[in-house]
XYZ file of C-alpha atoms in Angstrom:
171
model
C 16.116 32.171 2.225
C 13.572 29.469 3.089
C 12.681 31.156 6.374
C 12.027 34.499 4.687
C 9.670 32.875 2.202
C 7.862 31.134 5.036
C 7.458 34.487 6.792
C 6.019 36.077 3.648
C 3.627 33.156 3.278
C 2.389 33.686 6.847
C 1.832 37.404 6.214
C -0.121 36.641 3.027
C -2.258 34.079 4.853
C -3.091 36.584 7.574
C -3.968 39.175 4.943
C -6.305 36.755 3.150
C -7.969 35.792 6.413
C -8.569 39.446 7.291
C -9.638 40.557 3.825
C -11.671 37.933 1.977
C -11.958 40.162 -1.108
C -8.153 40.170 -1.533
C -7.669 39.871 -5.303
C -4.902 37.257 -4.974
C -7.504 34.800 -3.727
C -10.476 35.696 -5.932
C -10.569 32.331 -7.750
C -10.902 30.332 -4.544
C -13.974 30.825 -2.389
C -13.196 31.162 1.316
C -15.461 28.205 2.110
C -14.820 24.917 0.284
C -17.460 24.586 -2.476
C -19.569 21.418 -2.608
C -18.131 20.456 -6.022
C -14.492 20.539 -4.834
C -12.669 17.414 -6.020
C -9.207 16.636 -7.326
C -6.985 13.966 -8.772
C -3.209 13.736 -8.632
C -1.216 11.390 -10.808
C 2.372 11.299 -9.631
C 5.675 9.439 -9.523
C 7.759 7.943 -12.309
C 5.440 7.601 -15.344
C 2.601 9.024 -13.139
C 1.441 5.534 -12.130
C 0.364 6.571 -8.601
C -3.010 8.293 -8.388
C -5.212 9.839 -5.724
C -8.658 10.479 -7.222
C -11.470 12.004 -5.147
C -13.774 12.100 -8.207
C -13.783 8.285 -8.240
C -12.947 7.718 -4.548
C -9.899 5.622 -5.451
C -6.160 5.425 -4.886
C -3.733 3.630 -7.203
C -0.280 2.532 -6.088
C 2.654 1.929 -8.440
C 3.982 -1.548 -7.656
C 6.839 -0.952 -10.159
C 7.746 -4.468 -11.442
C 4.292 -5.797 -10.467
C 2.138 -3.184 -12.265
C -0.349 -1.179 -10.186
C -2.991 -1.835 -7.535
C -6.152 0.241 -7.023
C -8.494 0.362 -4.057
C -11.504 2.411 -2.990
C -10.528 5.217 -0.637
C -12.781 8.128 0.256
C -11.479 11.133 2.159
C -13.602 12.544 4.978
C -15.239 15.964 4.714
C -12.736 17.243 7.295
C -9.748 15.909 5.298
C -11.112 17.517 2.121
C -11.487 20.848 3.976
C -7.907 20.589 5.269
C -6.597 19.913 1.744
C -8.683 22.798 0.361
C -7.177 25.106 3.001
C -3.670 23.960 2.009
C -4.534 24.800 -1.616
C -5.738 28.233 -0.500
C -2.441 28.829 1.326
C -0.446 28.436 -1.887
C -3.248 30.023 -3.970
C -3.418 27.034 -6.298
C -5.727 28.920 -8.704
C -3.033 31.536 -9.392
C -0.748 31.186 -12.444
C 2.319 29.135 -11.474
C 5.837 28.904 -12.898
C 7.297 25.392 -12.938
C 10.267 25.793 -15.315
C 13.423 27.025 -13.567
C 15.485 29.870 -14.978
C 18.724 28.698 -16.647
C 21.902 29.131 -14.590
C 24.895 30.011 -16.770
C 22.728 29.202 -19.795
C 21.755 25.674 -18.730
C 19.034 23.965 -16.727
C 20.111 20.857 -14.810
C 18.145 17.734 -15.836
C 17.921 14.280 -14.217
C 16.665 10.763 -15.084
C 14.533 8.969 -14.042
C 12.222 11.655 -12.757
C 8.825 11.958 -11.161
C 5.939 13.929 -12.614
C 2.817 15.327 -10.978
C -0.396 16.025 -12.861
C -3.267 17.670 -10.978
C -6.884 18.130 -11.988
C -8.891 20.245 -9.537
C -12.550 21.333 -9.709
C -13.555 24.428 -7.723
C -16.951 26.055 -8.301
C -17.379 24.439 -11.708
C -13.933 25.539 -12.920
C -11.297 22.951 -13.783
C -7.664 23.670 -12.990
C -4.957 21.516 -14.546
C -1.393 21.694 -13.258
C 1.593 19.611 -14.334
C 5.075 19.613 -12.900
C 8.037 17.580 -14.082
C 10.807 16.433 -11.773
C 13.251 16.378 -14.675
C 14.700 19.668 -13.405
C 17.245 19.116 -10.616
C 16.028 22.154 -8.681
C 12.276 22.919 -8.850
C 10.957 26.486 -8.771
C 9.329 27.818 -5.576
C 5.897 27.159 -7.152
C 7.043 23.635 -7.978
C 8.230 23.059 -4.407
C 4.854 24.237 -3.076
C 2.985 21.822 -5.351
C 5.270 18.925 -4.355
C 4.732 19.785 -0.672
C 0.973 19.847 -1.272
C 1.128 16.432 -2.965
C 3.174 15.074 -0.055
C 0.636 16.520 2.415
C -2.238 14.768 0.604
C -0.234 11.548 0.173
C 0.592 11.443 3.902
C -3.156 11.519 4.659
C -3.674 8.665 2.166
C -0.758 6.590 3.518
C -2.273 6.701 7.031
C -5.468 4.963 5.823
C -6.046 1.234 6.249
C -7.214 0.914 2.625
C -3.820 2.155 1.371
C -1.875 0.088 3.884
C -3.672 -3.041 2.614
C -2.232 -2.582 -0.909
C 0.745 -4.814 -1.837
C 4.313 -3.569 -1.386
C 6.126 -2.154 -4.431
C 8.626 -4.519 -6.019
C 11.791 -3.229 -7.715
C 12.880 0.277 -8.582
C 13.370 2.733 -11.440
C 16.777 3.225 -13.044
């Protein structure tokens, strides 16, 4: 099933590239607007944060609180992230609550949460996803993959690497 979805995603991307006026992408300009910025708070109790508005990253040190440092993404990195957002059409309405199976939805503890705030052309998008559901929806998986994509860029930076190691764990 995953491969089929990937194939559909590729077809949609090609369609958007060919036809810029495609209505599924009307909320996101083809070219990254100058006011594009975002913040992601994520993890258990949303203590990790990547914030391009402030040019900061905050790391959850668990037992030792949090640590914040200045970290500014390059124009090229911002464009790459914007393109990833276009691929999943982040401005489109998303469904993050899974359908019940046999009348129940599997829940887990502790769980991570993601909270996004994105500005595109003066419009603010706010997206929240909870990891309390054992199996996220397809939209939820896309948002988690996007967060991981952004976080991998952050983790490669010297500023992030200079932050202290996390101490402990969540039960």
